[in-house]
Coordinates of C-alpha atoms in Angstrom, one line a residue:
M19 CA 64.7 69.8 21.6
R20 CA 64.9 70.9 18.0
I21 CA 62.6 73.7 17.1
G22 CA 61.6 74.1 13.4
Y23 CA 60.0 77.1 11.7
T24 CA 58.3 77.6 8.4
S25 CA 55.9 80.2 7.1
G26 CA 53.5 80.9 4.4
V27 CA 50.2 82.4 3.4
Y28 CA 48.3 79.1 3.7
D29 CA 45.4 80.4 1.6
L30 CA 43.0 77.9 0.0
F31 CA 44.6 75.1 2.1
H32 CA 45.5 72.0 0.1
I33 CA 47.6 68.8 0.1
G34 CA 50.8 70.6 -0.7
H35 CA 50.4 72.5 2.6
I36 CA 49.8 69.2 4.5
N37 CA 52.8 67.6 2.8
L38 CA 55.1 70.5 3.8
L39 CA 53.9 70.6 7.4
K40 CA 54.1 66.8 7.8
N41 CA 57.6 66.6 6.4
A42 CA 58.8 69.5 8.6
K43 CA 57.3 68.0 11.7
G44 CA 59.1 64.7 11.0
L45 CA 62.4 66.6 11.2
C46 CA 61.9 68.5 14.4
D47 CA 60.5 68.2 17.9
R48 CA 58.4 71.4 17.9
L49 CA 57.1 73.0 14.7
I50 CA 56.2 76.7 14.7
V51 CA 54.3 78.0 11.6
G52 CA 54.2 81.7 10.7
I53 CA 51.0 82.6 8.9
T54 CA 51.3 85.6 6.7
V55 CA 49.0 88.5 7.7
D56 CA 46.7 89.9 5.1
E57 CA 48.7 93.2 4.8
L58 CA 51.9 91.3 4.1
V59 CA 50.2 89.1 1.4
K60 CA 50.1 92.2 -0.7
Y61 CA 53.9 91.8 -1.3
K62 CA 53.0 89.3 -3.9
S63 CA 50.5 91.8 -5.4
K64 CA 47.7 89.4 -4.4
L65 CA 44.9 89.2 -1.9
A66 CA 44.2 86.2 0.3
V67 CA 40.9 84.6 -0.4
I68 CA 40.6 83.3 3.2
P69 CA 41.0 86.0 5.9
F70 CA 44.0 85.8 8.2
E71 CA 42.1 84.9 11.3
E72 CA 40.5 81.9 9.5
R73 CA 43.8 80.8 7.9
I74 CA 45.7 80.8 11.2
E75 CA 42.9 78.9 12.9
I76 CA 43.0 76.2 10.2
V77 CA 46.8 75.8 10.6
R78 CA 46.6 75.8 14.4
N79 CA 44.3 72.8 14.1
I80 CA 46.7 70.7 12.0
K81 CA 48.1 67.9 14.0
Y82 CA 51.7 68.5 12.8
V83 CA 51.7 72.1 14.0
D84 CA 52.7 72.9 17.6
A85 CA 52.1 76.6 17.3
A86 CA 50.8 79.0 14.6
I87 CA 51.8 82.7 14.9
P88 CA 51.3 85.8 12.7
Q89 CA 54.0 86.5 10.2
T90 CA 54.2 90.2 10.1
N91 CA 57.7 90.5 8.5
L92 CA 59.3 88.7 5.6
D93 CA 62.7 88.8 7.2
K94 CA 63.3 85.3 8.6
Y95 CA 66.3 86.4 10.5
E96 CA 64.3 88.9 12.5
T97 CA 61.8 86.1 13.3
W98 CA 64.7 83.9 14.4
K99 CA 65.9 86.6 16.8
K100 CA 62.5 86.2 18.6
L101 CA 62.0 82.4 18.3
H102 CA 65.5 81.0 18.2
F103 CA 64.5 78.1 16.0
D104 CA 67.1 75.5 15.0
I105 CA 65.8 74.6 11.6
L106 CA 64.1 76.7 8.9
F107 CA 61.9 74.8 6.4
V108 CA 61.2 76.1 3.0
G109 CA 59.8 74.6 -0.3
D110 CA 62.5 73.4 -2.7
D111 CA 61.1 75.7 -5.4
W112 CA 63.3 78.3 -3.7
Y113 CA 66.5 76.2 -3.7
N114 CA 69.5 78.0 -5.1
S115 CA 67.7 81.3 -5.6
P116 CA 69.8 84.4 -4.8
R117 CA 67.5 85.4 -2.0
W118 CA 67.7 81.9 -0.3
N119 CA 71.4 81.5 -0.9
S120 CA 71.9 84.7 1.1
T121 CA 69.5 83.6 3.7
E122 CA 71.3 80.2 4.1
K123 CA 74.6 81.9 4.5
K124 CA 73.3 84.2 7.2
F125 CA 71.7 81.3 9.1
K126 CA 74.7 79.1 8.9
E127 CA 76.6 81.7 10.9
V128 CA 74.2 81.2 13.8
G129 CA 73.9 77.4 13.5
V130 CA 70.5 77.3 11.9
R131 CA 69.9 74.6 9.2
V132 CA 67.9 75.5 6.2
I133 CA 66.1 72.5 4.9
Y134 CA 64.3 72.5 1.5
L135 CA 61.3 70.3 1.4
P136 CA 59.7 68.9 -1.8
Y137 CA 57.3 71.3 -3.4
T138 CA 54.1 69.4 -4.3
K139 CA 53.8 69.7 -8.0
N140 CA 50.5 70.3 -9.8
T141 CA 48.8 72.0 -6.8
S142 CA 49.1 75.4 -5.3
S143 CA 46.7 78.1 -4.0
T144 CA 47.5 80.1 -7.2
I145 CA 46.5 77.1 -9.4
I146 CA 43.3 76.6 -7.4
N147 CA 42.4 80.3 -7.5
E148 CA 43.0 80.5 -11.2
T149 CA 40.8 77.4 -11.8
L150 CA 38.0 78.8 -9.7
N151 CA 38.2 82.1 -11.6
K152 CA 37.9 80.2 -14.9
L153 CA 34.9 78.2 -13.6
R154 CA 33.2 81.4 -12.5
L155 CA 33.3 82.6 -16.1
L156 CA 31.4 79.6 -17.4

């Protein structure tokens, strides 16, 4: 059984989230999704619009997701020590970045594949939030 893992904020849930989860599930037998807790979202100097408890409940109810768990740490290797997943899925917007090159190297040493999935262009929680803010000013 191949266990896959991905994580994210999953705020203002949109088609890009579905695309990532659907593609990830197609490449593993069991998909575990880490949902970033509100306190950790602040690492992006942002606040989630949707509270953590609601975001995790939304993701738990997506048919491609076998388990949704709190992500309390950005260190994927620490998460792997607990879950022992075989594949780590990440958006291809991170491909070849210094952080992810280092992450890939570390995971290769323990036999974990890092797979970059297509990032859905023209949609993101950030774009949706910016659009809503502009509409509120009208």
